[in-house]
């Protein structure tokens, strides 16, 4: 009897601790207010690199309004993307954002075709419009509209961050969080 109770007790304690942690963590996606009061229907706090993805799936146009938000200093870049053909980095259809040395934020699309990508602007395998980026406090946010999205709404995605050299994004770290930052999401759920 005692041993049968133990796992559920452990789970309850874990849930209590998890909810305490969550409610004391100011950096959750659910109550985040965007600077221009833009609203998104769904969001997820990503498990690595202080990343948060916010989105609204619009069934009539099959478009997805997305905002990828992550901690980053003006000396670095952030990126998020969908990999429609595989899991992980290679094949990712990415959005990247960073601050140029003139102080202006820039954001563009770049397909990741190998492990040493040039990260120059290029078109993706699906349409992307209205891409922009802002820097707010200690975070950067990339906004974009994806689609029409004809594939499954359940996708493999990746997110990343790294340093800049002048106005050129440089390779990200190949350790820890930077190699674990991929997963799956469903634009229809959540
Ligand atoms: C989000 O909610 C948590 C818990 O209620 C709170 O501590 C935090 O300050 C809130 N953050 C924002 C940005 O409103
Ligand atoms: C997405 O990743 C999973 C592994 O998590 C893999 O089984 C699946 O084939 C990938 N999907 C696509 C479309 O490549
Ligand atoms: C999705 O379908 C629409 C309408 O048929 C088409 O215009 C668009 O190019 C397609 N997108 C992709 C990525 O295949
Ligand atoms: C794209 O941006 C333009 C100009 O800001 C705006 O009028 C339009 O509604 C936006 N489109 C979408 C799909 O968000």
JSON list of N, CA, C and O and ligand atoms in Angstrom, two decimals, residues 125-127 148 150, ligand 3:
[
{"chain": "A", "resi": 125, "resn": "UNK", "atom": "N", "xyz": [10.70, 27.51, -48.12]},
{"chain": "A", "resi": 125, "resn": "UNK", "atom": "CA", "xyz": [9.87, 26.59, -48.89]},
{"chain": "A", "resi": 125, "resn": "UNK", "atom": "C", "xyz": [8.38, 26.89, -48.75]},
{"chain": "A", "resi": 125, "resn": "UNK", "atom": "O", "xyz": [7.55, 26.24, -49.36]},
{"chain": "A", "resi": 126, "resn": "UNK", "atom": "N", "xyz": [8.04, 27.87, -47.92]},
{"chain": "A", "resi": 126, "resn": "UNK", "atom": "CA", "xyz": [6.65, 28.32, -47.77]},
{"chain": "A", "resi": 126, "resn": "UNK", "atom": "C", "xyz": [6.68, 29.85, -47.71]},
{"chain": "A", "resi": 126, "resn": "UNK", "atom": "O", "xyz": [7.71, 30.44, -47.38]},
{"chain": "A", "resi": 127, "resn": "UNK", "atom": "N", "xyz": [5.54, 30.49, -48.03]},
{"chain": "A", "resi": 127, "resn": "UNK", "atom": "CA", "xyz": [5.54, 31.95, -48.04]},
{"chain": "A", "resi": 127, "resn": "UNK", "atom": "C", "xyz": [5.67, 32.55, -46.63]},
{"chain": "A", "resi": 127, "resn": "UNK", "atom": "O", "xyz": [5.14, 31.99, -45.67]},
{"chain": "A", "resi": 148, "resn": "UNK", "atom": "N", "xyz": [0.22, 30.82, -47.06]},
{"chain": "A", "resi": 148, "resn": "UNK", "atom": "CA", "xyz": [-0.59, 29.65, -46.74]},
{"chain": "A", "resi": 148, "resn": "UNK", "atom": "C", "xyz": [0.27, 28.43, -46.40]},
{"chain": "A", "resi": 148, "resn": "UNK", "atom": "O", "xyz": [1.21, 28.12, -47.12]},
{"chain": "A", "resi": 150, "resn": "UNK", "atom": "N", "xyz": [0.33, 24.62, -46.16]},
{"chain": "A", "resi": 150, "resn": "UNK", "atom": "CA", "xyz": [-0.43, 23.49, -46.70]},
{"chain": "A", "resi": 150, "resn": "UNK", "atom": "C", "xyz": [-0.10, 22.17, -46.03]},
{"chain": "A", "resi": 150, "resn": "UNK", "atom": "O", "xyz": [-0.78, 21.18, -46.25]},
{"chain": "B", "resi": 3, "resn": "LIG", "atom": "C1", "xyz": [-0.31, 26.30, -50.68]},
{"chain": "B", "resi": 3, "resn": "LIG", "atom": "O1", "xyz": [-1.48, 26.36, -51.47]},
{"chain": "B", "resi": 3, "resn": "LIG", "atom": "C2", "xyz": [-1.72, 27.63, -52.03]},
{"chain": "B", "resi": 3, "resn": "LIG", "atom": "C3", "xyz": [-3.07, 27.56, -52.73]},
{"chain": "B", "resi": 3, "resn": "LIG", "atom": "O2", "xyz": [-3.20, 26.39, -53.50]},
{"chain": "B", "resi": 3, "resn": "LIG", "atom": "C4", "xyz": [-0.59, 27.99, -52.98]},
{"chain": "B", "resi": 3, "resn": "LIG", "atom": "O3", "xyz": [-0.79, 29.28, -53.53]},
{"chain": "B", "resi": 3, "resn": "LIG", "atom": "C5", "xyz": [0.72, 27.99, -52.21]},
{"chain": "B", "resi": 3, "resn": "LIG", "atom": "O4", "xyz": [1.82, 28.23, -53.06]},
{"chain": "B", "resi": 3, "resn": "LIG", "atom": "C6", "xyz": [0.92, 26.64, -51.53]},
{"chain": "B", "resi": 3, "resn": "LIG", "atom": "N1", "xyz": [2.07, 26.74, -50.68]},
{"chain": "B", "resi": 3, "resn": "LIG", "atom": "C7", "xyz": [3.01, 25.81, -50.64]},
{"chain": "B", "resi": 3, "resn": "LIG", "atom": "C8", "xyz": [4.12, 26.06, -49.68]},
{"chain": "B", "resi": 3, "resn": "LIG", "atom": "O5", "xyz": [2.99, 24.82, -51.31]}
]
